XYZ file of C-alpha atoms in Angstrom:
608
model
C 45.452 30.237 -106.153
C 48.830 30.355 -104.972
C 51.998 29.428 -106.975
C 52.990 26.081 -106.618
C 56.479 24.924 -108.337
C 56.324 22.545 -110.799
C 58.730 19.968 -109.158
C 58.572 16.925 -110.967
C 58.996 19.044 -114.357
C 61.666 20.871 -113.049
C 63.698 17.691 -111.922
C 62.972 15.834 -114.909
C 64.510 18.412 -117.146
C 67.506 19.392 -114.590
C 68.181 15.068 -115.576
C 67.541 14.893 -118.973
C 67.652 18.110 -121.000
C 70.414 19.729 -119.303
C 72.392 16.251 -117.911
C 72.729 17.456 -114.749
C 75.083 14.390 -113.709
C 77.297 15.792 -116.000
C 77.855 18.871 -114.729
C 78.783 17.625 -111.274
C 81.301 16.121 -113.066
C 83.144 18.742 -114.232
C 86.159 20.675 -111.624
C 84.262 22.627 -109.210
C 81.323 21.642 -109.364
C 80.826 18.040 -107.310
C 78.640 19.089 -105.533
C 75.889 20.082 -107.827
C 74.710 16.717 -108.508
C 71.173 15.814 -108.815
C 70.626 14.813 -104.795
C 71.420 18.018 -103.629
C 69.299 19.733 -106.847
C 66.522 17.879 -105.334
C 67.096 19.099 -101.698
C 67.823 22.937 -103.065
C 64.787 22.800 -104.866
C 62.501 21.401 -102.814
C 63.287 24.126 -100.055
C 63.278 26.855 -102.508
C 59.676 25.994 -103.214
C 58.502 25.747 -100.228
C 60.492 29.115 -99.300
C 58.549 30.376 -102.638
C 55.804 29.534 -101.966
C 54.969 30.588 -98.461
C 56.792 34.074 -98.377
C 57.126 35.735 -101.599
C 53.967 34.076 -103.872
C 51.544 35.358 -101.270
C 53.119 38.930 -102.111
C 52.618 39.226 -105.608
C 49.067 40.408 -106.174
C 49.563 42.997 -103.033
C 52.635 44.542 -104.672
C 50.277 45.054 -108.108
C 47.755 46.860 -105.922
C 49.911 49.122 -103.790
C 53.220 49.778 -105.466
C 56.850 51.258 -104.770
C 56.171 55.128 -103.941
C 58.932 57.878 -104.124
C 59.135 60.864 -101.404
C 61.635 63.142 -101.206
C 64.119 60.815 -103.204
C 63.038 58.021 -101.218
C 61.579 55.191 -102.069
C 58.957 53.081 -99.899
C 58.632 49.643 -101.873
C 55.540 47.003 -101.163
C 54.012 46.081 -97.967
C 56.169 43.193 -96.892
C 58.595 43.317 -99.850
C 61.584 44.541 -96.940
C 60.910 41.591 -94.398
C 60.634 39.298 -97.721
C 64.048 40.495 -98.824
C 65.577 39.855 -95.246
C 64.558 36.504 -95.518
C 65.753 36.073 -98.844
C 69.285 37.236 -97.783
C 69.335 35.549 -94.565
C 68.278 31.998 -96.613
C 71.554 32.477 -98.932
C 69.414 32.361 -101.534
C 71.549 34.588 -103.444
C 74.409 32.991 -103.046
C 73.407 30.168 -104.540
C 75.716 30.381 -107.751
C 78.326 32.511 -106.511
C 81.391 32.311 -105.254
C 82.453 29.984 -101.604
C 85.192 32.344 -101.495
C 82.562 35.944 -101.743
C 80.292 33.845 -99.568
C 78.002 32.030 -102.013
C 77.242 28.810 -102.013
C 79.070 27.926 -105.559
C 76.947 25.694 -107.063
C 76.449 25.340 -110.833
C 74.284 28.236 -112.685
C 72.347 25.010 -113.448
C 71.370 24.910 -109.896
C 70.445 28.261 -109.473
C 68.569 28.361 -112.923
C 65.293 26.623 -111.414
C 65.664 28.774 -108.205
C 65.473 31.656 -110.363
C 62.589 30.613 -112.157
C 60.420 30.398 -109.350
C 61.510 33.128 -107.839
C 59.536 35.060 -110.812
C 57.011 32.492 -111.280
C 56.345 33.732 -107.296
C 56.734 37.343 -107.912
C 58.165 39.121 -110.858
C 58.658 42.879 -109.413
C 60.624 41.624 -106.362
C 62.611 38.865 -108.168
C 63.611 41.769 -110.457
C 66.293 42.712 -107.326
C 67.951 39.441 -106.942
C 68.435 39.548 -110.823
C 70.366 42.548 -111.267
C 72.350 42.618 -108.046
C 73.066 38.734 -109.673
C 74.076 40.292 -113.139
C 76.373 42.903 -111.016
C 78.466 40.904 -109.213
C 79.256 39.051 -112.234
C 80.668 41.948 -113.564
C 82.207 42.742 -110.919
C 84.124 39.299 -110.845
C 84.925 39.408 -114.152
C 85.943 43.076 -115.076
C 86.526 44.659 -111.495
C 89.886 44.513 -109.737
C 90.578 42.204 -106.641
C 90.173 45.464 -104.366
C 86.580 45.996 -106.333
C 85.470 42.304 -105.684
C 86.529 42.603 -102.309
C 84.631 45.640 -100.815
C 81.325 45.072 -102.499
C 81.074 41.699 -103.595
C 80.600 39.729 -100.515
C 77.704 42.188 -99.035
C 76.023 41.573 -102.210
C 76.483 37.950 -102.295
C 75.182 37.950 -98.534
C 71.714 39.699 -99.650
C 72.907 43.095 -97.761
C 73.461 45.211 -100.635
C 71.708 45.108 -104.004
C 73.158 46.148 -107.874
C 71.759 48.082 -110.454
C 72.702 48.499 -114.173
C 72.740 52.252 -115.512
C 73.262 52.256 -119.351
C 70.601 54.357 -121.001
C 69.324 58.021 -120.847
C 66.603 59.760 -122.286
C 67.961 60.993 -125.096
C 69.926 57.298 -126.363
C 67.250 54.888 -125.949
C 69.089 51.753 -127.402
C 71.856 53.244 -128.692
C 74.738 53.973 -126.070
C 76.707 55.758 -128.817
C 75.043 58.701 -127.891
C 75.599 58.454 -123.886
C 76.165 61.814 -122.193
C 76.961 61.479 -118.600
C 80.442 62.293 -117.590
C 83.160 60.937 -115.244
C 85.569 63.687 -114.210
C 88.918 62.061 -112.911
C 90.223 62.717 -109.203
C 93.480 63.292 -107.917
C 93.170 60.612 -105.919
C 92.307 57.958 -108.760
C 88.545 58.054 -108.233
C 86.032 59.887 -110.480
C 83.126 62.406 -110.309
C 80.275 61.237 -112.303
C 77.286 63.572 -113.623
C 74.468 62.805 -115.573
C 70.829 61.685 -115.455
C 70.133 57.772 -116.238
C 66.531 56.421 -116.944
C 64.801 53.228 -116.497
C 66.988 52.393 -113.943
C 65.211 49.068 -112.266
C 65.289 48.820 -108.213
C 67.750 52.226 -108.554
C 65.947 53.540 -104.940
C 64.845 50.961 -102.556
C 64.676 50.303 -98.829
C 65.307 46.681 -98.881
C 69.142 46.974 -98.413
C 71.682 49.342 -96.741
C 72.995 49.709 -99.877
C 72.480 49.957 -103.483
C 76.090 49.265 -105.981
C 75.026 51.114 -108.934
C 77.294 50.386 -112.485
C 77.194 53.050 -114.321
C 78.073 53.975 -117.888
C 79.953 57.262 -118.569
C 82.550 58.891 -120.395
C 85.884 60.082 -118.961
C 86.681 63.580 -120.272
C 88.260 63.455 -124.000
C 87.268 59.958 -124.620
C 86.383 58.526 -128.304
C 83.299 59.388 -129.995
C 80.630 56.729 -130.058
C 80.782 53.404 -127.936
C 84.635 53.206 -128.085
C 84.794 56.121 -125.448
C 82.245 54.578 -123.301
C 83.570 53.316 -119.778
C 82.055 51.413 -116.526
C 82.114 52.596 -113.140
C 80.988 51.012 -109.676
C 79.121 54.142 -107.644
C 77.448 53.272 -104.728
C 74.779 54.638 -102.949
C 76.480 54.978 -100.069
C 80.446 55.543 -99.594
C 82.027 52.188 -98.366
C 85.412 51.908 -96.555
C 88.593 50.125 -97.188
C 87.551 48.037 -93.922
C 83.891 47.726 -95.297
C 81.926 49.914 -93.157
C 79.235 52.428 -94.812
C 80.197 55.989 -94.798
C 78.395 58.993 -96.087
C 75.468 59.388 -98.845
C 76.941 59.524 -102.389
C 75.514 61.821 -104.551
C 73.416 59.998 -106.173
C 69.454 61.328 -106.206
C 66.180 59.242 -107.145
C 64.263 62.069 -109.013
C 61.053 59.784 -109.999
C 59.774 56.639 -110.442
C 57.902 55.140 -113.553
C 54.399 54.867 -113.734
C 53.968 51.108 -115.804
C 51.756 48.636 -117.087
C 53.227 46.082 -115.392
C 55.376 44.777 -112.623
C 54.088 47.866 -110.989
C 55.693 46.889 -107.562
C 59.581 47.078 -108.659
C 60.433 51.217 -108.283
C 62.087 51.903 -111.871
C 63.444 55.072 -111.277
C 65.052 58.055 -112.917
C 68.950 58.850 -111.049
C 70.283 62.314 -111.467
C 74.334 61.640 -110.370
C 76.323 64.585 -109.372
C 73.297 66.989 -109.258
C 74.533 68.220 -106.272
C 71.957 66.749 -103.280
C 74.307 64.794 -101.199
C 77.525 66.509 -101.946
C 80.100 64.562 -100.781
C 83.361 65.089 -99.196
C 84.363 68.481 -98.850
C 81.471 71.411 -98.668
C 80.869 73.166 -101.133
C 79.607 73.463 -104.710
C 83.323 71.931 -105.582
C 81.841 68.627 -103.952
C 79.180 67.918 -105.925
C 79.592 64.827 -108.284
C 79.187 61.348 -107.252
C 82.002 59.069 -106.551
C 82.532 56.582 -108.704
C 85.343 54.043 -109.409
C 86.315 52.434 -112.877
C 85.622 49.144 -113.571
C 87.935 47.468 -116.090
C 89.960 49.762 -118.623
C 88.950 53.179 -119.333
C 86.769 53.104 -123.330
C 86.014 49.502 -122.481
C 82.807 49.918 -120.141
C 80.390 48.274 -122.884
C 82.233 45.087 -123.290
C 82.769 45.277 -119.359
C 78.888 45.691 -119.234
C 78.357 42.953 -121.808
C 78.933 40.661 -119.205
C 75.951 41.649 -116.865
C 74.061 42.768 -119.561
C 74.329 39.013 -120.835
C 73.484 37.839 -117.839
C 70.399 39.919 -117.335
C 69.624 38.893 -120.680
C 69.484 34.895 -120.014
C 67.341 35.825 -116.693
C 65.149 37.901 -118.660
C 64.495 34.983 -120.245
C 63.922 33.005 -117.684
C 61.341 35.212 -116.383
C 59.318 34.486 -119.798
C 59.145 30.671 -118.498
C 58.241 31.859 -115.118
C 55.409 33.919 -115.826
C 54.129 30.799 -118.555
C 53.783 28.630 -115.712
C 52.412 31.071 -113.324
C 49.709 32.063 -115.741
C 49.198 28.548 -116.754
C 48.373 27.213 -113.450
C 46.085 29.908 -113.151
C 44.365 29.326 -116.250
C 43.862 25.399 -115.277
C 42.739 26.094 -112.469
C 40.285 27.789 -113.741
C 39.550 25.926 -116.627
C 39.080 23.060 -113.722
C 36.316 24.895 -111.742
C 34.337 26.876 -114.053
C 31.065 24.999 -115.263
C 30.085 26.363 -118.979
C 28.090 25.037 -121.977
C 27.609 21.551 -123.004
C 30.056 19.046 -124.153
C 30.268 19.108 -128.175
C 30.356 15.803 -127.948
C 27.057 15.880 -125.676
C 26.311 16.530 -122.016
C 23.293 15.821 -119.780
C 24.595 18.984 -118.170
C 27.080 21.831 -118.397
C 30.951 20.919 -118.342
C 33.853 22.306 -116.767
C 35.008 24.060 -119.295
C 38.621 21.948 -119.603
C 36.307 20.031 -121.297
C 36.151 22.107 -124.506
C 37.907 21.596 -127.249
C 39.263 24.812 -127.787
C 40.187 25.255 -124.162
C 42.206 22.130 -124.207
C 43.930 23.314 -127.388
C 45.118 26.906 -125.765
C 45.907 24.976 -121.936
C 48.116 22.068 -125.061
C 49.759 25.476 -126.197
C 50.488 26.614 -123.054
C 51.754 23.710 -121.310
C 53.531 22.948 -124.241
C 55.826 26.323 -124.991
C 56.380 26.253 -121.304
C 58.132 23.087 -121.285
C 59.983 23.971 -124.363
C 61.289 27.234 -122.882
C 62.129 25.890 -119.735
C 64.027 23.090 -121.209
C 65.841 25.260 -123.475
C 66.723 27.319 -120.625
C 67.791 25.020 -118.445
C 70.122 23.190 -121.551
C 71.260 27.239 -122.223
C 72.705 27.484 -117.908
C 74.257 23.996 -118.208
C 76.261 24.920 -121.419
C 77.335 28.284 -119.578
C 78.494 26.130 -116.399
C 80.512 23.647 -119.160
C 81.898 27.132 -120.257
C 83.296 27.878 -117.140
C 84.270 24.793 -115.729
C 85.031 21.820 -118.517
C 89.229 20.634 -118.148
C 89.325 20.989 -121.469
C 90.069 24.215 -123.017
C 88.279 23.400 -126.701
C 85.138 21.983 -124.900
C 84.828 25.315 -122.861
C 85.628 27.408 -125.886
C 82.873 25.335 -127.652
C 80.185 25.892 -124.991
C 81.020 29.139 -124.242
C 80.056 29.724 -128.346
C 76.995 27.676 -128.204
C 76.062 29.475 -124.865
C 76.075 32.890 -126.588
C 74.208 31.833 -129.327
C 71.559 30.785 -127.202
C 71.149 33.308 -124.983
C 69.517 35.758 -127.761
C 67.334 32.825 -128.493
C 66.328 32.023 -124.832
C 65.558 35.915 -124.349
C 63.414 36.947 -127.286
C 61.674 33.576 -128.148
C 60.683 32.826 -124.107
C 59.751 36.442 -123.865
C 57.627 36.770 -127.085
C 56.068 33.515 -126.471
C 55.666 34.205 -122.913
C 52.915 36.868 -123.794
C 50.929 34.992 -126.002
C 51.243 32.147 -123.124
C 49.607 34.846 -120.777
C 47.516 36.298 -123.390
C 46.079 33.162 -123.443
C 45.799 32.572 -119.954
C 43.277 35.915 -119.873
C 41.219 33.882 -123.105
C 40.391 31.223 -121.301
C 39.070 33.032 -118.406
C 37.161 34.830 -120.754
C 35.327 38.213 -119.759
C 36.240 37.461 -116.172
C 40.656 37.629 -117.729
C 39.698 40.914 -118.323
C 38.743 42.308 -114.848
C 41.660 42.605 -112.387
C 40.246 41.037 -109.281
C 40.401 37.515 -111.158
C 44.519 37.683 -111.556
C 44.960 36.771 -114.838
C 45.747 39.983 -116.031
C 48.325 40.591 -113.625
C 50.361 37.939 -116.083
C 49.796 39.215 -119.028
C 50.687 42.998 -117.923
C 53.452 41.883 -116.158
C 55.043 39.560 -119.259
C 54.783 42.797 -121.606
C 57.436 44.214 -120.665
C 60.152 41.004 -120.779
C 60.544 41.715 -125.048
C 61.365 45.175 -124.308
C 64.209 45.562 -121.494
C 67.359 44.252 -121.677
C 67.341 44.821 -125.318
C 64.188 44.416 -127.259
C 63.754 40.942 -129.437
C 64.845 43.179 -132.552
C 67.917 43.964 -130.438
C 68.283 39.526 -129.628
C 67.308 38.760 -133.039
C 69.693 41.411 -135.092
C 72.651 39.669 -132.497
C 71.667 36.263 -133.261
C 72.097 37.244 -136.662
C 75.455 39.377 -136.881
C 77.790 38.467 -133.571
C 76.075 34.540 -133.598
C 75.539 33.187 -136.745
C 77.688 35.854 -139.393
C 80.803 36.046 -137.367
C 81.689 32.606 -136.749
C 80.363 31.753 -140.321
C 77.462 29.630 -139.119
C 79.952 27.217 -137.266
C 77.865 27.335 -134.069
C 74.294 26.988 -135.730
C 75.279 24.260 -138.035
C 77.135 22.518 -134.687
C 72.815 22.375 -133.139
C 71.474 21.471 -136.694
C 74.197 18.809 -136.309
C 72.542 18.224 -132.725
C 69.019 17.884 -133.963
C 69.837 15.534 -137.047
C 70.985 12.906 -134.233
C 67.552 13.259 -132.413
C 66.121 12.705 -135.714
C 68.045 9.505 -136.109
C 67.290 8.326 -132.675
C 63.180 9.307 -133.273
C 63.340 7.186 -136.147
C 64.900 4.367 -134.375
C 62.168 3.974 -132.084
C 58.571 2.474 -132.246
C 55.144 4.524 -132.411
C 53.077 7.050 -134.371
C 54.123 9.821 -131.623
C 57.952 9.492 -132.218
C 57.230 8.952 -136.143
C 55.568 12.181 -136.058
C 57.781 14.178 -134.102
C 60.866 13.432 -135.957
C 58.602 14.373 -139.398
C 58.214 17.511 -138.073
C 61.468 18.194 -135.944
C 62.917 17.513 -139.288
C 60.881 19.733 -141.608
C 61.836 22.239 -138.712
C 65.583 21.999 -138.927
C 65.505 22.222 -142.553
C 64.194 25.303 -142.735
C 66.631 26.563 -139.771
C 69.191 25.321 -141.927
C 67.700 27.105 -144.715
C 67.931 30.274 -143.276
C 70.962 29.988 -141.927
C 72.127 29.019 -145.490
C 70.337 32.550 -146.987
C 72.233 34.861 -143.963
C 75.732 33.667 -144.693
C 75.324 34.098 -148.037
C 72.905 37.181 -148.487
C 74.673 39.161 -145.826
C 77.386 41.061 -147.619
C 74.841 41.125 -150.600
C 71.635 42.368 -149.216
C 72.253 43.145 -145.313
C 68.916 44.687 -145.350
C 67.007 41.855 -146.238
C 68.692 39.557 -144.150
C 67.839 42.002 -140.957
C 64.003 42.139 -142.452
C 63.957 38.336 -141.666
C 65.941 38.767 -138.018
C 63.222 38.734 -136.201
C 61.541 35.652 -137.647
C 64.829 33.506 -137.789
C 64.877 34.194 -133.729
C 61.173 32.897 -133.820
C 61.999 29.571 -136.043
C 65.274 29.352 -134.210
C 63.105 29.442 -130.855
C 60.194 26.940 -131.876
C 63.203 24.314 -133.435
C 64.924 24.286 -130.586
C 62.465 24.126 -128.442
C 60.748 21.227 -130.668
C 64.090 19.539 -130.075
C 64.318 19.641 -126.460
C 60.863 18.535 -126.424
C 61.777 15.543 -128.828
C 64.885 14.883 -126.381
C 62.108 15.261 -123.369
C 59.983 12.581 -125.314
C 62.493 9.918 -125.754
C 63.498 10.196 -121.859
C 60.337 9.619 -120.984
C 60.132 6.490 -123.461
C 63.141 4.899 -121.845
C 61.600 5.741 -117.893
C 58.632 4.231 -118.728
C 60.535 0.928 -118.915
C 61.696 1.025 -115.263
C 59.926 -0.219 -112.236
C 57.733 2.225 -110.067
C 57.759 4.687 -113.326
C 55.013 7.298 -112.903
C 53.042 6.211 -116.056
C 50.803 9.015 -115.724
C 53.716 12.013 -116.143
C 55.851 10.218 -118.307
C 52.796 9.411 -121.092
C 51.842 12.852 -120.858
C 55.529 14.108 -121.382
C 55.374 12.078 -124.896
C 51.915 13.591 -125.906
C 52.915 16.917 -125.264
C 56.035 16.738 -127.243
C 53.664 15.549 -129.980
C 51.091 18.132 -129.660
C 53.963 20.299 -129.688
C 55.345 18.676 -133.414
C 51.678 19.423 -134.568
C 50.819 22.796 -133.655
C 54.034 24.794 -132.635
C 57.334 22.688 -134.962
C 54.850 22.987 -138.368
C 55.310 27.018 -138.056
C 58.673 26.636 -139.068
C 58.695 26.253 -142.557
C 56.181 29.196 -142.571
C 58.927 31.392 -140.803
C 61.688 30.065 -142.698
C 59.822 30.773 -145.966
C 59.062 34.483 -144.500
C 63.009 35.433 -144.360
C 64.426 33.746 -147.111
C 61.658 35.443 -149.297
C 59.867 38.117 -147.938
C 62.524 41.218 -147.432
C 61.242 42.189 -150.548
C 57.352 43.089 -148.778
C 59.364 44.332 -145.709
C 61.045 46.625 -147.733
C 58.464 47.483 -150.427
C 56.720 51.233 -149.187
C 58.471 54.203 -149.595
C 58.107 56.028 -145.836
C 55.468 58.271 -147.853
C 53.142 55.162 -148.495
C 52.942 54.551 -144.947
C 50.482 56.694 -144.942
């Protein structure tokens, strides 16, 4: 089956999880409201639907191949991307003035979502050339923006990030390749970068690669680490392509998953495409800085963050895409009698068991998304809100939930697909059925862009430690007052929910309780239990939004030509959600604020 957006969902939580009326309120930003949401959204689906969706299984069967430093992507992935740029559907959140479309990040949050829900590998472009120009914006200089931003913007040209190499891995300290400074204010960059997503393509006439390096006698460690802008090909001051930078695709990754997007290994400055004069002396690509020198980390931070939140989002998209699969599924194949006693064999939806894993996976899909979606409206309050405390405020609660949106959604995302292969049973397993696809392709999202050890070790040192728990004690503030409003209303559903939102927060307030005060005593405990706070932190949260979702619904249900059918099934899903995903909590919470000690216990000898 093809992928088919889930609207209605979508809408209701751009209303009430993430307030979308709100944000069209704020300067800049009119013209986000909910209307043209609906328009933007409705387009993008059908766009979705009929030209990149039907790509997605093709692109797993015949992926990006590499010849001579050239790379060949997909069959139809070029024409795809042509459309893409020529439907300004990168634009969406950028800039009027670079040639976006400068809507709220709230806006562009559901586009991006089914972007990967349609096809992960080739969405994986859009999100790093997105995560680019925000960097750009940010750290480059007006001349910077100028010259590459608006071909980007336009779809033309697509960005890559360039931080690790074989020998660092996660740590950057230990980056080797080197920027040689010109006379003329440019630099000559050389090294070899790895894992270097869409770094050769032929979708666009251009490729903006940022690049990490250091600058000749620069500090040790990340303090000497700086960001430059090299593209693929030389640009002009009036904007016109010039010759090949020396820049050289030496191979491409052979993966388990989104096997259609070229990851590729970039030797700069090897000497290929030497570049101005001839010679041996011209060998080094051309790069520019970006920011100030021994500051190209925090300049990266900012694209890096980015990529992080979309990362993310890509957990939510590949949830739904493998849960409509696995309904489908579960809607069409006859198995077995019903436990409850058939004349004949039942679809197998009718199962028990089946409807428990399709309850799990319908459930942490909503919970993600809504998250998400709550996570791009606080970032567009951040950047747009009059006031300068209420943008400081959300800019604090953004950051602390980005970690949260990118290692929970991820994790969860492949037990979502995992799941999806179960219920197919022994036909998940072969390839031919899809299912797998999912599952291979959501590996990956825990690992790149900073594994969930990497989220969960921020979450605990840069968003709960630094601030002293100010911003995690401002949501367990948050989720009290859902609590209070559960309890004000009628039913068993909303009784139970707030019983277990609450037994939830407590614990999240328990641990956050144990880091701030265990962290200058016992640091290595506290990171033991990082991990598993970003899991609690994850299922809370999401058990709030779903509790938020829930008491929407309640009040739509109330007015005329409500559609009884989605609304009920919002509130039972919250509440299947209380009972099997918000009663881990006080498991998790119990695992960090007590069990360092069993992390910590072997000696590396008794590892065996």
């Amino acid at each position: 089956m093809s992928y088919r957006a889930p609207l209605n969902e979508m809408l209701f939580t751009l209303r009430h999880a993430a307030a979308i009326d709100t944000i069209a309120a704020l300067p800049g930003l009119e013209d986000s409201n909910f209307e043209t949401a609906q328009a933007v959204l409705e387009e993008c689906a059908r766009f979705n639907s009929e030209v990149i969706a039907p790509l997605n299984h093709g692109g797993d069967l015949e992926p990006a191949t590499l010849a001579n430093g050239e790379v060949s992507t997909s069959p139809g992935f070029r024409s795809a991307f042509e459309q893409f740029g020529t439907a300004g559907w990168q634009g969406i959140q950028h800039s009027l003035e670079h040639g976006g479309q400068g809507l709220a990040k709230l806006v562009a949050t559901p586009c991006m979502e089914m972007l990967h829900a349609s096809n992960m590998s080739f969405a994986l472009a859009p999100l790093l050339t997105d995560g680019a120009i925000e960097a750009l914006m940010v750290a480059g200089s007006e001349e910077q923006q100028a010259r590459f931003v608006p071909n980007m913007v336009a779809g033309k040209w697509t960005g890559t990030m360039n931080l690790t190499e074989s020998q660092a891995g996660s740590d950057l300290a230990v980056v080797r390749t080197r920027a040689v400074p010109q006379d003329d204010g440019s630099y000559r960059i050389f090294g070899e970068k790895i894992f270097i997503t869409y770094g050769e393509h032929d979708l666009a006439e251009n490729i903006v690669h940022l690049v990490l390096a250091r600058i000749e006698g620069a500090p040790p460690g990340v303090r000497g680490i700086s960001l430059f802008v090299v593209p693929k090909v030389m640009v002009h001051g009036d904007g016109s392509l010039g010759e090949r930078n020396d820049v050289w695709c030496a191979s491409l990754e052979h993966k388990l998953g989104i096997k259609a997007s070229p990851t590729a290994v970039l030797l700069f400055g090897d000497g290929k495409f030497p570049v101005g004069e001839a010679g041996a002396e011209a060998a080094g690509a051309i790069g520019y800085l970006v920011g100030k020198e021994n500051r190209g980390l925090e300049h990266m931070f900012v694209m890096m963050n980015a990529a992080r939140f979309a990362v993310g989002l890509q957990g939510v998209a590949v949830s739904d895409r493998a849960y409509q699969k696995a309904l489908g599924y579960a809607r069409e194949r006859t198995q077995s009698r019903d436990v409850a006693g058939s004349s004949a064999p039942v679809t197998i939806i009718h199962h028990p068991d089946v409807r428990r894993m399709l309850m799990t996976m319908k459930a942490g899909t909503e919970a993600m998304r809504a998250l998400a979606y709550f996570a791009a409206a606080t970032s567009d309050r951040a950047a747009h809100a009059a006031d300068g405390d209420e943008r400081a405020r959300s800019q604090a609660l953004y950051e602390y939930l980005v970690p949260i949106v990118k290692g929970w959604s991820t994790e969860f995302a492949v037990e979502i697909a995992s799941l999806g292969v179960q219920i197919h049973g022994g036909m998940g397993f072969i390839e031919e059925t899809g299912a797998a696809q999912y599952y291979r392709d959501a590996r990956i999202l825990p690992i790149y862009e900073g594994t969930t050890a990497i989220q969960a070790n921020d979450l605990v040192g840069r968003k709960t430690v630094r601030d002293a728990g100010a911003t995690a004690r401002a949501v367990i503030a948050a989720i009290r007052a859902t609590e209070e409003e559960l309890g004000a209303r009628s039913g068993e559903h909303f009784d139970v929910i707030g019983e277990r939102l609450g037994a939830g927060r407590a614990a999240l307030e328990a641990v956050v309780d144990f880091v701030l005060q265990e962290f200058n005593n016992d640091v290595r405990s506290v990171f033991a239990g990082s991990v598993p706070y970003l899991r609690l932190a994850g299922i809370v949260l999401g058990g709030w939004q779903m509790a938020r979702a829930a008491l929407s619904a309640d009040e739509e249900l109330l007015g005329e030509g409500a559609d009884q059918g989605f609304l009920t099934a919002k509130i039972a899903t919250a509440r299947f959600y209380a009972d099997h995903l918000l009663t881990q909590a006080p498991g998790l919470g119990t695992a960090v604020v007590a069990g360092g000690a069993g992390v910590l216990a072997l000696t590396e000898e008794q590892f065996g």
